[in-house]
Coordinates of C-alpha atoms and ligand atoms in Angstrom, one line a residue:
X15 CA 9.1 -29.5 20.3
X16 CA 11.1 -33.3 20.6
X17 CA 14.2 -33.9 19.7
X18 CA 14.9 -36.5 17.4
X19 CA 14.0 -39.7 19.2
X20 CA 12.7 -42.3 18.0
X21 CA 9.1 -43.5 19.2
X22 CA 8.7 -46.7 21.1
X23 CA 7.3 -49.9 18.9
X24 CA 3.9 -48.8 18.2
X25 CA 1.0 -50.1 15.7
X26 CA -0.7 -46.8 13.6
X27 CA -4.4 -48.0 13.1
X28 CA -5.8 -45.7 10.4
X29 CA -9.5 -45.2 10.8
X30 CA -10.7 -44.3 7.1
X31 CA -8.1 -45.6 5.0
X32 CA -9.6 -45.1 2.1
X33 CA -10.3 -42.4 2.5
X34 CA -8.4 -38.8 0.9
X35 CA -6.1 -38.0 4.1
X36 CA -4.7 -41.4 4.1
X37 CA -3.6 -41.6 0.6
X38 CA -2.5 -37.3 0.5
X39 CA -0.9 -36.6 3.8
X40 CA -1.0 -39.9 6.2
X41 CA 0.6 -42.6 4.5
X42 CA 3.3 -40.2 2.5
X43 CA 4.0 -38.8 5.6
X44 CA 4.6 -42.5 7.8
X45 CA 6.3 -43.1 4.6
X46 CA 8.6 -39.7 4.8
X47 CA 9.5 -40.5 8.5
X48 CA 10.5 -43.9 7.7
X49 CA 12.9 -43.3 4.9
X50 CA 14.4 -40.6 7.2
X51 CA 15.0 -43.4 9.9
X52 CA 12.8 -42.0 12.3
X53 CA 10.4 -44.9 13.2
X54 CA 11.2 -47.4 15.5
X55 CA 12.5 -51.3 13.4
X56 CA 9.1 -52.9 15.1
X57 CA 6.2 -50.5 13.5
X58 CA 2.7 -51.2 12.2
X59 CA 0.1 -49.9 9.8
X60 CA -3.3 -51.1 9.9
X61 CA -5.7 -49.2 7.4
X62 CA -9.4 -49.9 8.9
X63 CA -12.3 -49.2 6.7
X64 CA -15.7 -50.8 5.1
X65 CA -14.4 -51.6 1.9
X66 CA -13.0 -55.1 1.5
X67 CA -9.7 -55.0 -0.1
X68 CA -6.8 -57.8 0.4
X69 CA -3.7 -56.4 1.9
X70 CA -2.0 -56.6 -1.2
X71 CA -4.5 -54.7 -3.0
X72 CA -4.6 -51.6 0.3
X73 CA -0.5 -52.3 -0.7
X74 CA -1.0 -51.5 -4.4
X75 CA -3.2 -48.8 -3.2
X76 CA -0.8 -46.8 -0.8
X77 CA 2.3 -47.7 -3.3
X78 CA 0.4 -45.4 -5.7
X79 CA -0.7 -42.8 -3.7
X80 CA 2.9 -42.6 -2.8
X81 CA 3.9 -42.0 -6.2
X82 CA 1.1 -39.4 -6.8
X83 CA 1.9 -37.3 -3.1
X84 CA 5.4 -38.2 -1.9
X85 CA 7.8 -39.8 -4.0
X86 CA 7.7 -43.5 -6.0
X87 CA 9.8 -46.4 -3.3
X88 CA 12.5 -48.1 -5.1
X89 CA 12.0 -51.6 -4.9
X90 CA 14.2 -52.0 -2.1
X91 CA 12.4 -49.4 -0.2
X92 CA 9.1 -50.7 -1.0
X93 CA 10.2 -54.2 -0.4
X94 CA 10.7 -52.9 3.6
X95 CA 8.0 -51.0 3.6
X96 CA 5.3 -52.8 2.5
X97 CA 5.0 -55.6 4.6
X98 CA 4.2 -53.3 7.8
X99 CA 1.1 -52.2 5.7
X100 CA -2.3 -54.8 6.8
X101 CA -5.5 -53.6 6.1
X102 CA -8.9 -54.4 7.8
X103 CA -12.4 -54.0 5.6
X104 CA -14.7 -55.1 8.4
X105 CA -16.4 -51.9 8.7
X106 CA -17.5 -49.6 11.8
X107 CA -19.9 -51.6 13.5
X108 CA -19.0 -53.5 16.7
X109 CA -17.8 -56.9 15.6
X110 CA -15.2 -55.1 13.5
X111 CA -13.3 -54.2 16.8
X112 CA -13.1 -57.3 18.2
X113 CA -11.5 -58.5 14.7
X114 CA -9.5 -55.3 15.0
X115 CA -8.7 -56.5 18.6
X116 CA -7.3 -59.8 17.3
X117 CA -5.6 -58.3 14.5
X118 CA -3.9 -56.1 16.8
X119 CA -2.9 -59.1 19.2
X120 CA -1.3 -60.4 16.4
X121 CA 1.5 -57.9 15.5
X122 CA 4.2 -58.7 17.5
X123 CA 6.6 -55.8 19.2
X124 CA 4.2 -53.6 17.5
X125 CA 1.0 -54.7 19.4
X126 CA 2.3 -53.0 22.7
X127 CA 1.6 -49.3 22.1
X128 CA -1.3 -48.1 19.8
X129 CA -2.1 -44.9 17.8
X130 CA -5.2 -44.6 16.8
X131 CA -6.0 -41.9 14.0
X132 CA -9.7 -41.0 13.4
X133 CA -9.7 -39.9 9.6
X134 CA -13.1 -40.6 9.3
X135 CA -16.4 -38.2 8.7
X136 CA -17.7 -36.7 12.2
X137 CA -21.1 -39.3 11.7
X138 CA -18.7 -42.2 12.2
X139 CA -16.5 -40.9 15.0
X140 CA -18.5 -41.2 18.1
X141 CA -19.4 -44.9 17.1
X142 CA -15.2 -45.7 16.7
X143 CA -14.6 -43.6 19.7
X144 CA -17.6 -45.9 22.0
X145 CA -16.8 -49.1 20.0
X146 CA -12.6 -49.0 20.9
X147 CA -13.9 -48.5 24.2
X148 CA -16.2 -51.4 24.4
X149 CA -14.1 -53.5 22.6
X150 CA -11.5 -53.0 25.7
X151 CA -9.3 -51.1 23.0
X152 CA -8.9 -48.2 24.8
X153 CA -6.8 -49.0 27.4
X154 CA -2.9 -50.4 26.9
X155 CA -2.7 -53.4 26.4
X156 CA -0.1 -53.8 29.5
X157 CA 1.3 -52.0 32.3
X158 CA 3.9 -50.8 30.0
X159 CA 2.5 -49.8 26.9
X160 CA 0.5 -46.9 25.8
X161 CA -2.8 -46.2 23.6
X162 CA -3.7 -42.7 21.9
X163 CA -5.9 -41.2 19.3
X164 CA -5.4 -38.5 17.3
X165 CA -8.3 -36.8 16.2
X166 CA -9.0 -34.9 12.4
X167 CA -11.1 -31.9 11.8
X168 CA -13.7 -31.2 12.1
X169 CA -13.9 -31.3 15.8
X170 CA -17.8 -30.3 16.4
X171 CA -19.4 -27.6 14.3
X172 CA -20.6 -25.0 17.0
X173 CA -19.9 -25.4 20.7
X174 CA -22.4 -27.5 21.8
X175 CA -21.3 -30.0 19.3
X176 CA -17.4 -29.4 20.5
X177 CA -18.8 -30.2 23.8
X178 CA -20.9 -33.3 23.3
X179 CA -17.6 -34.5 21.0
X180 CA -15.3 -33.9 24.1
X181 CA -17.4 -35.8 26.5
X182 CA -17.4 -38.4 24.3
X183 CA -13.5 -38.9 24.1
X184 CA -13.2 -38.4 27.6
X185 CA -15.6 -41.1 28.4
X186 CA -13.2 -43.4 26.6
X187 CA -10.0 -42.1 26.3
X188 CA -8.1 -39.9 29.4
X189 CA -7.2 -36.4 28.0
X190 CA -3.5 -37.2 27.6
X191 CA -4.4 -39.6 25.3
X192 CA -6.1 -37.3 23.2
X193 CA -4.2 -35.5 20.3
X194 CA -6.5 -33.0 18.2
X195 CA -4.8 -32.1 15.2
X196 CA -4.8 -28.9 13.6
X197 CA -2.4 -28.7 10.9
X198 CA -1.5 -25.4 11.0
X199 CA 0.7 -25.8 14.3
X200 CA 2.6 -28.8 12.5
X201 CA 3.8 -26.1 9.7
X202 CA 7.9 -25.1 10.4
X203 CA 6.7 -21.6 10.1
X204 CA 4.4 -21.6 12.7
X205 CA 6.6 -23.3 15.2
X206 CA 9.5 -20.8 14.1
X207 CA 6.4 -18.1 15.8
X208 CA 7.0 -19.2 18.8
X209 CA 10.7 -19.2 18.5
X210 CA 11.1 -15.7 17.0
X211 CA 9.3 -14.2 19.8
X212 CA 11.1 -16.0 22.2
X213 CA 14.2 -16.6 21.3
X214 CA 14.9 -13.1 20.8
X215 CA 15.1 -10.5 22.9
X216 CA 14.7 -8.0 20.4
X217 CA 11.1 -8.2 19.7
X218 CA 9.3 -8.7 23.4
X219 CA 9.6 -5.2 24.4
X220 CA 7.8 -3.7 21.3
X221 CA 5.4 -6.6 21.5
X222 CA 2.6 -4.9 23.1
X223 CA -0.1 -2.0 22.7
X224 CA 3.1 0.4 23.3
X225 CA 4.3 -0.4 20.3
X226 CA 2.0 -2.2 17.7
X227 CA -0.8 -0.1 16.1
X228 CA -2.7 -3.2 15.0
X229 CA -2.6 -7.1 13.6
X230 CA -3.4 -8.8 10.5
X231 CA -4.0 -12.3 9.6
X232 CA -4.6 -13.2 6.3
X233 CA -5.2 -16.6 5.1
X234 CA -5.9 -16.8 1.4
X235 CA -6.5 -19.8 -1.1
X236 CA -6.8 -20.1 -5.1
X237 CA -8.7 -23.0 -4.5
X238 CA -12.6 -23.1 -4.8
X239 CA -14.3 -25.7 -2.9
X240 CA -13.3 -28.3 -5.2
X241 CA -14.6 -31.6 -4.9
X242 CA -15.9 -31.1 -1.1
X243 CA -19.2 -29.4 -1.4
X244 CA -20.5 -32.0 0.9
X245 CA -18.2 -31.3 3.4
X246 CA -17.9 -27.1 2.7
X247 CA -21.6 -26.6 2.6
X248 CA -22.5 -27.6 5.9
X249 CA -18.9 -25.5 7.3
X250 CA -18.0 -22.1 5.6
X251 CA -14.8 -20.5 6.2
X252 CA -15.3 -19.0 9.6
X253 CA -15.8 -23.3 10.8
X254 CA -13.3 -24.6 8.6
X255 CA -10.4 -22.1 8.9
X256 CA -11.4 -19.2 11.3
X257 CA -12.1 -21.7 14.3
X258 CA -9.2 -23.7 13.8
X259 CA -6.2 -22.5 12.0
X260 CA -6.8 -18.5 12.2
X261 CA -7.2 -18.9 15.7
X262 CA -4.2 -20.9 16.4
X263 CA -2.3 -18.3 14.6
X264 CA -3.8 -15.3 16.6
X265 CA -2.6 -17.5 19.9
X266 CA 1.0 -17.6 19.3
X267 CA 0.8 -13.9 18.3
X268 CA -0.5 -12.7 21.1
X269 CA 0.4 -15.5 23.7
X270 CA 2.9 -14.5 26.7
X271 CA 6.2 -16.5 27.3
X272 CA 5.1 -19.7 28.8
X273 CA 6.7 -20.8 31.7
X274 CA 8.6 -23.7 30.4
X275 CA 8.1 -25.0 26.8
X276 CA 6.2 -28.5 28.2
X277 CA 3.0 -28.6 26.0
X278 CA 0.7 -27.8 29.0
X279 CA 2.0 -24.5 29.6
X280 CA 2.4 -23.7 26.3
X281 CA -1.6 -24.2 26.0
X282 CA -2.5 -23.0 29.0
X283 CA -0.9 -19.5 27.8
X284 CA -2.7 -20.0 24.2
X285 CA -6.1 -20.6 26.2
X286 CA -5.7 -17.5 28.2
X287 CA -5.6 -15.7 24.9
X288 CA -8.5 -16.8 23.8
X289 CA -10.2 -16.5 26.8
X290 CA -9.3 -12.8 26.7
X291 CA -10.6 -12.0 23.1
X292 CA -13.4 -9.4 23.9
X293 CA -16.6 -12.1 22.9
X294 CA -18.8 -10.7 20.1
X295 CA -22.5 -9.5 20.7
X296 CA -25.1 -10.3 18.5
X297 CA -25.7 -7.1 17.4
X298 CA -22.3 -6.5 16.9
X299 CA -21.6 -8.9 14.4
X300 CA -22.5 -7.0 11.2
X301 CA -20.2 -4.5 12.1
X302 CA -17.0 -6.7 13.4
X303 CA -17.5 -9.7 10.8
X304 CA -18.2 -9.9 7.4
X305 CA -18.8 -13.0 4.9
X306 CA -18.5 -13.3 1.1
X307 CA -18.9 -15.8 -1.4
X308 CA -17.2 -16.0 -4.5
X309 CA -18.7 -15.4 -7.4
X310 CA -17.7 -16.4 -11.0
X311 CA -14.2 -14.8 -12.3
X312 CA -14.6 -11.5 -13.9
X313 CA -13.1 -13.2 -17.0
X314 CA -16.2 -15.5 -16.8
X315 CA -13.2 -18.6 -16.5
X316 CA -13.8 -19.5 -12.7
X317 CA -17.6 -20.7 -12.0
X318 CA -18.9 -19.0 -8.5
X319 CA -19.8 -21.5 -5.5
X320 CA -23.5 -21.4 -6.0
X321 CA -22.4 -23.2 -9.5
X322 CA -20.0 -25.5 -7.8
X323 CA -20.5 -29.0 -8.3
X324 CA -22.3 -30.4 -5.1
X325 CA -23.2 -27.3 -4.1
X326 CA -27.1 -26.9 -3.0
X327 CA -29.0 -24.5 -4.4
X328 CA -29.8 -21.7 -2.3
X329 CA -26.9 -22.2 -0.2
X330 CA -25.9 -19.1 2.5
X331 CA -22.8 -20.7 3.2
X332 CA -19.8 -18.2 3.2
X333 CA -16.4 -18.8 1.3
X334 CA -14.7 -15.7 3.2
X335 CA -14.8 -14.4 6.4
X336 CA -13.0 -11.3 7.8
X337 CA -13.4 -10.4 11.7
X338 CA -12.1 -7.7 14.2
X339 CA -11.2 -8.7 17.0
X340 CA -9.9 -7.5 20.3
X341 CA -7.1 -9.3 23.0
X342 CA -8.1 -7.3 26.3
X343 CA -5.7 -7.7 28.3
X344 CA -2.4 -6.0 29.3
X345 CA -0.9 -6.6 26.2
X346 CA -3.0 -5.9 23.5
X347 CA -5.7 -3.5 25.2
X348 CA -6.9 -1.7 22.5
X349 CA -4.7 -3.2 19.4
X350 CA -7.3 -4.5 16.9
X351 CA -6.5 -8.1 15.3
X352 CA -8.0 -8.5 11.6
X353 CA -8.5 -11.8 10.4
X354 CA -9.3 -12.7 6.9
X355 CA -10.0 -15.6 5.0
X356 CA -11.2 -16.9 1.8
X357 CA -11.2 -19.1 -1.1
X358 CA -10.8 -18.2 -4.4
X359 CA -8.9 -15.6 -3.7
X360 CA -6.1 -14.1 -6.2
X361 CA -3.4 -15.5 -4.1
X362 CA -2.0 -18.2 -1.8
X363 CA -0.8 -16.6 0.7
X364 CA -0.8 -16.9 4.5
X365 CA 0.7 -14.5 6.6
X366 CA 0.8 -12.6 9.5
X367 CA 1.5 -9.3 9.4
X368 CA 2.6 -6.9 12.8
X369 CA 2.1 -3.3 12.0
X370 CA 3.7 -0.8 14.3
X371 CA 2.6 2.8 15.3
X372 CA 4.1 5.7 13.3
X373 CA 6.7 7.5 14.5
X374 CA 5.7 10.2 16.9
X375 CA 7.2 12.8 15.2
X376 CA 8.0 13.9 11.2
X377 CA 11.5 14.2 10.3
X378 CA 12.0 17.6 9.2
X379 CA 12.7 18.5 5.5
X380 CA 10.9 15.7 3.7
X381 CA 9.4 16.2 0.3
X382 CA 6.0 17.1 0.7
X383 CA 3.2 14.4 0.2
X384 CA 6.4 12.0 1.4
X385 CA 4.6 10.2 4.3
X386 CA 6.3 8.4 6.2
X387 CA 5.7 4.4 6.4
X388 CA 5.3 2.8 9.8
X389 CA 7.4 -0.2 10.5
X390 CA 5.8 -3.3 9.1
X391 CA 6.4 -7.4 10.3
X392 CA 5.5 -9.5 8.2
X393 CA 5.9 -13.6 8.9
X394 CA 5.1 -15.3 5.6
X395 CA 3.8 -18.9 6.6
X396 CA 3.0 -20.0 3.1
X397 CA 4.3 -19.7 0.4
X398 CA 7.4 -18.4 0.1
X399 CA 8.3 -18.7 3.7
X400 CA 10.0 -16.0 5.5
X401 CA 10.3 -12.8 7.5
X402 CA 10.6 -9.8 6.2
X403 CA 10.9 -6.4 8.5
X404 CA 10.1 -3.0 6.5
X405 CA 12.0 0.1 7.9
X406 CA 12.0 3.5 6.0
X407 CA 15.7 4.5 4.2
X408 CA 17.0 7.7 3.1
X409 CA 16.8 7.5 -0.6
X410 CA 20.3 8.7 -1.4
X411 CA 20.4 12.3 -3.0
X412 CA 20.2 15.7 -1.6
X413 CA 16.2 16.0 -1.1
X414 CA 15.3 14.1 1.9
X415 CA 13.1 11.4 0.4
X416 CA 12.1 8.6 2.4
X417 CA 11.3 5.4 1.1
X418 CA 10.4 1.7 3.0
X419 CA 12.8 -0.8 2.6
X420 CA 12.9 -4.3 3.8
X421 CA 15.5 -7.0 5.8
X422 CA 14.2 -10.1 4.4
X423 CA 14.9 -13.8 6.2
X424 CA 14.2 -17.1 3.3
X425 CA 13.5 -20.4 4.7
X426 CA 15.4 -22.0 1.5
X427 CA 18.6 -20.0 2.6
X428 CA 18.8 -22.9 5.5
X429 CA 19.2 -25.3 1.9
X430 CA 17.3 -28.2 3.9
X431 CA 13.7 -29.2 2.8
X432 CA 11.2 -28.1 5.1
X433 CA 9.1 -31.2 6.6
X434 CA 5.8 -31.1 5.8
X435 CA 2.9 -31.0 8.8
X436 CA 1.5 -34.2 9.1
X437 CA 5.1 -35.3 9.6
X438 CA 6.1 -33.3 12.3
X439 CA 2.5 -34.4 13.9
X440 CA 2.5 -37.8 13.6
X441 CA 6.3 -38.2 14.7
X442 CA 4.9 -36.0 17.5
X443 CA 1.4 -38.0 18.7
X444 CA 4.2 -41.4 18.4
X445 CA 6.1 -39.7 21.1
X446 CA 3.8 -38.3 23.4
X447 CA 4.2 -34.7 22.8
X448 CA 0.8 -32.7 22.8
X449 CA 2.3 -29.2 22.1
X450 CA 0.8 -28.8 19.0
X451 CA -2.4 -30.5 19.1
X452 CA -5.0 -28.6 20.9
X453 CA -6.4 -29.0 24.4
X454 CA -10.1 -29.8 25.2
X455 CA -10.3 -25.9 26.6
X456 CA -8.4 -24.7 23.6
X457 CA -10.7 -25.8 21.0
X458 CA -13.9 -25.2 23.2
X459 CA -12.5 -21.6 24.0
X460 CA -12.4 -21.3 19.9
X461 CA -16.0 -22.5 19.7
X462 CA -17.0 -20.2 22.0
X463 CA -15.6 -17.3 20.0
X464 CA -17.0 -17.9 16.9
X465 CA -20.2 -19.2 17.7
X466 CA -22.2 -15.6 18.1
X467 CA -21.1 -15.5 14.8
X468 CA -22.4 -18.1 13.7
X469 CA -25.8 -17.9 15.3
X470 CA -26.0 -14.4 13.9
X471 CA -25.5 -15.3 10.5
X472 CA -27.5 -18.6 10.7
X473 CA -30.6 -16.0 11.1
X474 CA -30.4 -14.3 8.0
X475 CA -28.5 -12.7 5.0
X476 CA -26.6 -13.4 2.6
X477 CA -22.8 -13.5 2.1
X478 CA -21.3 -10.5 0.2
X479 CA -20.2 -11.4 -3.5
X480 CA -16.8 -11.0 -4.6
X481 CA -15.4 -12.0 -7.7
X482 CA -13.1 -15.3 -7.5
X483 CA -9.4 -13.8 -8.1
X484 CA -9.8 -10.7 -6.2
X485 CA -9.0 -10.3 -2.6
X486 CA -12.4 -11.0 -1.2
X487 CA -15.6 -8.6 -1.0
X488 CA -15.5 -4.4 -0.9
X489 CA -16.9 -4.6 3.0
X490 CA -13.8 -6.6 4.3
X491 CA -11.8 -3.3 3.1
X492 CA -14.3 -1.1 4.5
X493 CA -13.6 -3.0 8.1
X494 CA -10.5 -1.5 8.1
X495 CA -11.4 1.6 6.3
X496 CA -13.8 2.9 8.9
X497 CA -10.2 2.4 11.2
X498 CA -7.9 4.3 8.6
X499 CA -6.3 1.1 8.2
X500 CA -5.8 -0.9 4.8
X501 CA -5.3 -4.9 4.2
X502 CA -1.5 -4.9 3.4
X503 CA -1.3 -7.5 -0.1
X504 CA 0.9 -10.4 0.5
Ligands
BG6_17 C1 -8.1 -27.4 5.8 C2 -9.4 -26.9 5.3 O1 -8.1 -27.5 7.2 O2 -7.0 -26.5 5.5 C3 -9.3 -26.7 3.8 O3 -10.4 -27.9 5.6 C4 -8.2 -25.8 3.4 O4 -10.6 -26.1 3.3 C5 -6.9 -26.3 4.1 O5 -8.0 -25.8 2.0 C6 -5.7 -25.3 3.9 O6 -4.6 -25.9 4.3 P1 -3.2 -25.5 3.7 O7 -2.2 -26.3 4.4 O8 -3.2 -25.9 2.2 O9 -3.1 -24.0 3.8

């Protein structure tokens, strides 16, 4: 995690501008970091994409989405701003990067360092990644300057694809050029993980099989697949959120202190984790995983997937997934991690939750049918961010009733606005710091996880039902039934 420096000159070539990322989360965020004074005076945009558009037209462009997804410039604002923005419509074929080349020579301060950010479908990327090579791109452009790329999601689709995708970075670009985003780390939440485990001594030494009966990792949506059927049908929730950002989130759980907080050791511990979740068998898949789809609301008011604009008929492709996993190692021999995710659920909510083991032994005198409540952690990532630890109380009176109780910690109570991901990402790829963009063996690790899964599912069946607003299908509850376990609701 940097400090607040400021990055070195540097020109941000955007590789589908057009495109939905740029206009919701890249350029509001460049935008964000500049009103807060946090680029350097000599900085670039370049928007690079097929359509042509003048630069005052990609201008007009930006200046709206900025008033749709960040905030609308004053003039005087705008009046800086704009003039960094160029754009380049000459499309993803070859002679584009020489132009690009040129267009780059021509930026001043700005042309001495380069970030490159690959927002563009996974058909396109190879040909950017081999044509910035060819086109001598990759490389600084002196002795003193620097060149990265920072690369979206999806980053393959099963692990061969992962693989092939890696070797063809790393034919180009060296690994410490390469930033893979996943947005999840860039939250404030989930960098405050990392913090509250170890920044206070309280929590390491219950932070193990001793002390924790099991994990759960719930990340829910409201959303359907809205207008990305294209995109969702060929992924399903275990590719688009288990791979990625549930897996990220089960790292920092389970990770052990690093030893120093540079962004290689920090991986290195979050790739041992994964390296030590027990892989799945086939045959073991339809009793450690299950998949749902929604279906329509039961008010008849929400239309299921198969009904989704976009969405092919016949499609097997799963809206929720909910796994069991195991971390066997030291630590967490033994302690099962559930993971859940879905859309159309009846609640945004992401969460982890860490639920202890019960006290060994009853207090005396309670009223019967009074069970006791083992402790409960819960770290709310989004929304309504915070931490909230659930002990049991005394309820005051002369029967010895117990009852849980929480100590609650509120992001809000800090009174500053929390930055928003791509922010905190961005700022991050300027400067150099890879701690929260995975490694090559991180993201392969995480292919290699869910792949049985994958395979398993890709032979047959069909995803459970659930109604959209409910908390996903009846078989996600019996995985932790058959444990005497129950999904806590956020
Ligand atoms: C993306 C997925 O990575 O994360 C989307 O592709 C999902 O399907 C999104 O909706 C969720 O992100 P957030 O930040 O809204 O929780």
């Amino acid at each position: 995690m940097s400090g607040p420096r400021t990055p070195d000159p540097l020109a941000l070539v955007i590789f589908g501008a057009t495109g939905d990322l740029t206009r919701r989360k890249l350029l509001p965020a460049v935008y964000r970091l500049f009103l807060g004074g946090l680029l350097p005076a000599d900085f670039a945009v370049v928007g690079f994409g097929r359509e042509e558009m003048s630069d005052d037209d990609f201008r007009a462009r930006m200046r709206a989405a900025l008033e749709e997804h960040a905030e609308a410039p004053d003039a005087a604002r705008w009046e800086a701003f704009a003039p960094r923005l160029t754009y380049l419509g000459v499309g993803f074929e070859p002679e584009g990067f020489g132009k690009l080349r040129e267009h780059l020579e021509g930026l001043g301060a700005a042309a001495g360092n380069r970030l490159y950010y690959l927002a563009v479908p996974p058909n396109v990327f190879s040909g950017v990644v081999e044509n910035l090579g060819r086109a001598g791109l990759a490389k600084p452009p002196d002795e003193r300057g620097w060149t990265r790329v920072v690369v979206e999601k999806p980053f393959g689709r099963d692990l061969e694809s992962a693989r092939r995708l890696n070797a063809e970075l790393l034919r180009v670009f060296d690994e410490r050029q390469v930033f893979r985003i996943d947005h999840y780390l860039g939250k404030e939440t989930t960098q405050n993980l990392l913090v509250f485990r170890f920044a206070n001594v309280i929590w390491e030494p219950l932070w193990s099989r001793n002390h924790v009966d099991h994990v759960q990792i719930t990340v829910g949506e409201t959303v359907g697949v809205e207008r990305r059927a294209g995109y969702y049908d060929q992924a399903g929730a275990l590719r688009d959120m288990v791979q990625s950002h549930l897996l990220q989130l089960l790292t920092l759980v389970a990770m052990e202190p690093p030893a120093s907080y540079d962004a290689d050791s920090i991986r290195s511990e979050k790739v041992k984790v994964l390296r030590s979740v027990r892989p799945m068998a086939r045959e073991a898949v339809a009793r450690e995983a299950v998949r749902g789809r929604y279906a329509a609301s039961r008010r008849g008011n929400v239309p299921g997937y198969l009904d989704e604009e976009g969405v092919p008929a016949g499609s097997r492709t799963e809206t929720y997934a909910a796994l069991r996993l195991f971390v066997d190692n030291w630590r967490w021999a033994g302690v099962p991690f559930y993971l859940r995710t879905g859309k159309r659920l009846c609640d945004r909510a992401t969460e982890v939750v860490v639920r202890f083991r019960p006290a060994p032994h009853p207090i005396v005198d309670l009223v019967e049918g009074d069970d006791p409540v083992p402790n409960t952690l819960v770290l709310r990532i989004q929304p309504n961010e915070g931490i909230s630890l659930w002990f049991e109380a005394k309820v005051p009176g002369l029967v010895g009733r117990l009852q849980p109780v929480s100590m609650d910690f509120d992001y809000t109570s800090f009174g500053v606005e929390s930055p928003e991901a791509y922010q905190r990402l961005l700022l991050d790829a300027m400067l150099g710091d890879a701690t929260l963009f995975a490694r090559r063996d991180e993201v392969e690790s995480a292919w290699t996880l869910v792949t049985p899964i994958l395979e398993a599912w890709a032979e047959g069946g069909e995803p459970e039902p659930y109604p959209a607003g409910s908390w996903g299908p009846e078989g996600a509850d019996r995985l932790l039934e058959q444990d005497g376990r129950r999904w806590r609701a956020p």
